[in-house]
């Protein structure tokens, strides 16, 4: 029998519901209903709370005025981004670390969430991908939508994804895949675990990718939070990475652009993908083709604001905000250690990953923390099966709330 109707992309039906944050909201609302006077502190949010730096605001206002005048008005900009911003990115984010990039290897966009989600379009559906477990869910869900991941099992894991567990046993760092994979998503500094890789550790991934003709999709959205020497800020600091890696960067957490939207993706010209005859194709050309078709650039005032991050005042202002968040991270980390918790991350990233005490499940700990300390965080199980038994706190709150939350955890839990 033939049906005439609009059919759904059935891959969407395989997606897990937006269970994590809706379930958190449900539990918090219920608790608030039962305890209207409870002063709840949220250390679960992944959004920033400090405002845009003054240098950025000033540049944006000037750019808006330009848009209102006949002589300086700008219409469609280049899909790849304005040269004035791309040159500053290369000059400041890469050159000082010994990384040379050409202007047409940097693609300015309105976010790393969309870039990390969209990039998979360039790859064949039969490619096998590897993700860390726990993981930033966008990498998985975007591949599910595309139909690259196969069926789903009872643990919520997909047949065609190679999961790389990151648990206390391996120091919360992924081991190389046991079987060959084509695409590898890595995020360092990591959300949700707050962990980083050393240059030597990251080199093993680059070497693996070179040996296996795999491609590494490297998410460095939290690069600006790195405090320690020896931690790579860019995968391109690793020899050979230009042949096998793409890097995603975002101004969201670096400079408070979560609501303003600006990011960029670096696609070196050496990175190649192959067709069924074995001929090589440049990923850079393919991404350019994709972006020029499906994206029309970030607005001029936003790019002008982003460029102001690279002025002397802009750099100083974002350093101060990052320092503020990283002091919160230290307060959380030190406080939890003092209270006897096993804690990871929080040194080069705004995330603290703690092991739930007494064998409590992630959600059991969530409930206990909310009921006893009136503090809300994020259950690790929401980021993947290996996140069970772990819990994420973030450093993006106010100083006052961060200190109060830790004091409550120390005295009430
Ligand atoms: N990548 C990671 C690992 C993130 O945690 C986030 C945001 O939370 C993003 C990307 C999204 O960044 P953007 O705001 O640029 O879309």
Short mmCIF file of N, CA and C and ligand atoms in Angstrom, two decimals, residues 111-114 136 139 187 191 219 221-222 250 252-253 261 263 351, ligand 1:
data_model
loop_
_atom_site.label_atom_id
_atom_site.label_comp_id
_atom_site.label_asym_id
_atom_site.label_seq_id
_atom_site.Cartn_x
_atom_site.Cartn_y
_atom_site.Cartn_z
N UNK A 111 28.49 30.47 16.25
CA UNK A 111 28.53 29.60 17.41
C UNK A 111 29.23 28.28 17.16
N UNK A 112 29.85 27.76 18.20
CA UNK A 112 30.50 26.46 18.10
C UNK A 112 29.51 25.32 18.23
N UNK A 113 28.35 25.60 18.84
CA UNK A 113 27.35 24.54 18.92
C UNK A 113 26.96 24.16 17.49
N UNK A 114 26.62 25.17 16.69
CA UNK A 114 26.22 24.87 15.31
C UNK A 114 27.38 24.35 14.47
N UNK A 136 29.93 16.19 25.52
CA UNK A 136 29.04 17.30 25.16
C UNK A 136 28.04 16.72 24.15
N UNK A 139 27.68 16.56 19.76
CA UNK A 139 28.42 15.73 18.79
C UNK A 139 27.62 14.47 18.45
N UNK A 187 37.25 17.20 23.05
CA UNK A 187 36.97 18.52 23.60
C UNK A 187 37.90 18.73 24.79
N UNK A 191 34.29 19.86 28.60
CA UNK A 191 32.98 19.95 29.21
C UNK A 191 32.38 18.56 29.05
N UNK A 219 37.32 20.44 19.79
CA UNK A 219 36.53 21.54 20.34
C UNK A 219 37.33 22.21 21.45
N UNK A 221 36.49 25.20 22.91
CA UNK A 221 35.63 26.31 23.38
C UNK A 221 36.11 26.89 24.71
N UNK A 222 36.85 26.09 25.50
CA UNK A 222 37.28 26.55 26.83
C UNK A 222 38.77 26.84 26.90
N UNK A 250 35.28 29.42 20.37
CA UNK A 250 34.08 30.23 20.59
C UNK A 250 34.39 31.44 21.47
N UNK A 252 32.03 32.62 23.22
CA UNK A 252 30.95 32.54 24.21
C UNK A 252 31.45 32.62 25.64
N UNK A 253 32.33 31.70 25.99
CA UNK A 253 32.80 31.63 27.37
C UNK A 253 34.02 32.53 27.56
N UNK A 261 26.64 35.79 20.25
CA UNK A 261 26.93 34.79 19.23
C UNK A 261 28.08 35.13 18.30
N UNK A 263 31.83 32.88 16.98
CA UNK A 263 32.77 31.77 17.17
C UNK A 263 33.57 31.65 15.88
N UNK A 351 34.80 23.94 34.89
CA UNK A 351 33.97 22.82 35.34
C UNK A 351 34.69 21.97 36.36
N1 LIG B 1 31.38 23.34 22.79
C1 LIG B 1 31.30 23.02 24.08
C2 LIG B 1 32.14 21.94 24.62
C3 LIG B 1 30.41 23.70 24.93
O1 LIG B 1 30.32 23.37 26.20
C4 LIG B 1 29.60 24.73 24.38
C5 LIG B 1 28.63 25.46 25.21
O2 LIG B 1 28.27 25.14 26.29
C6 LIG B 1 29.71 25.00 23.04
C7 LIG B 1 30.61 24.30 22.25
C8 LIG B 1 28.78 26.00 22.39
O3 LIG B 1 29.38 27.20 22.16
P1 LIG B 1 28.64 28.36 21.39
O4 LIG B 1 28.01 29.24 22.42
O5 LIG B 1 29.75 29.02 20.63
O6 LIG B 1 27.63 27.77 20.46
#
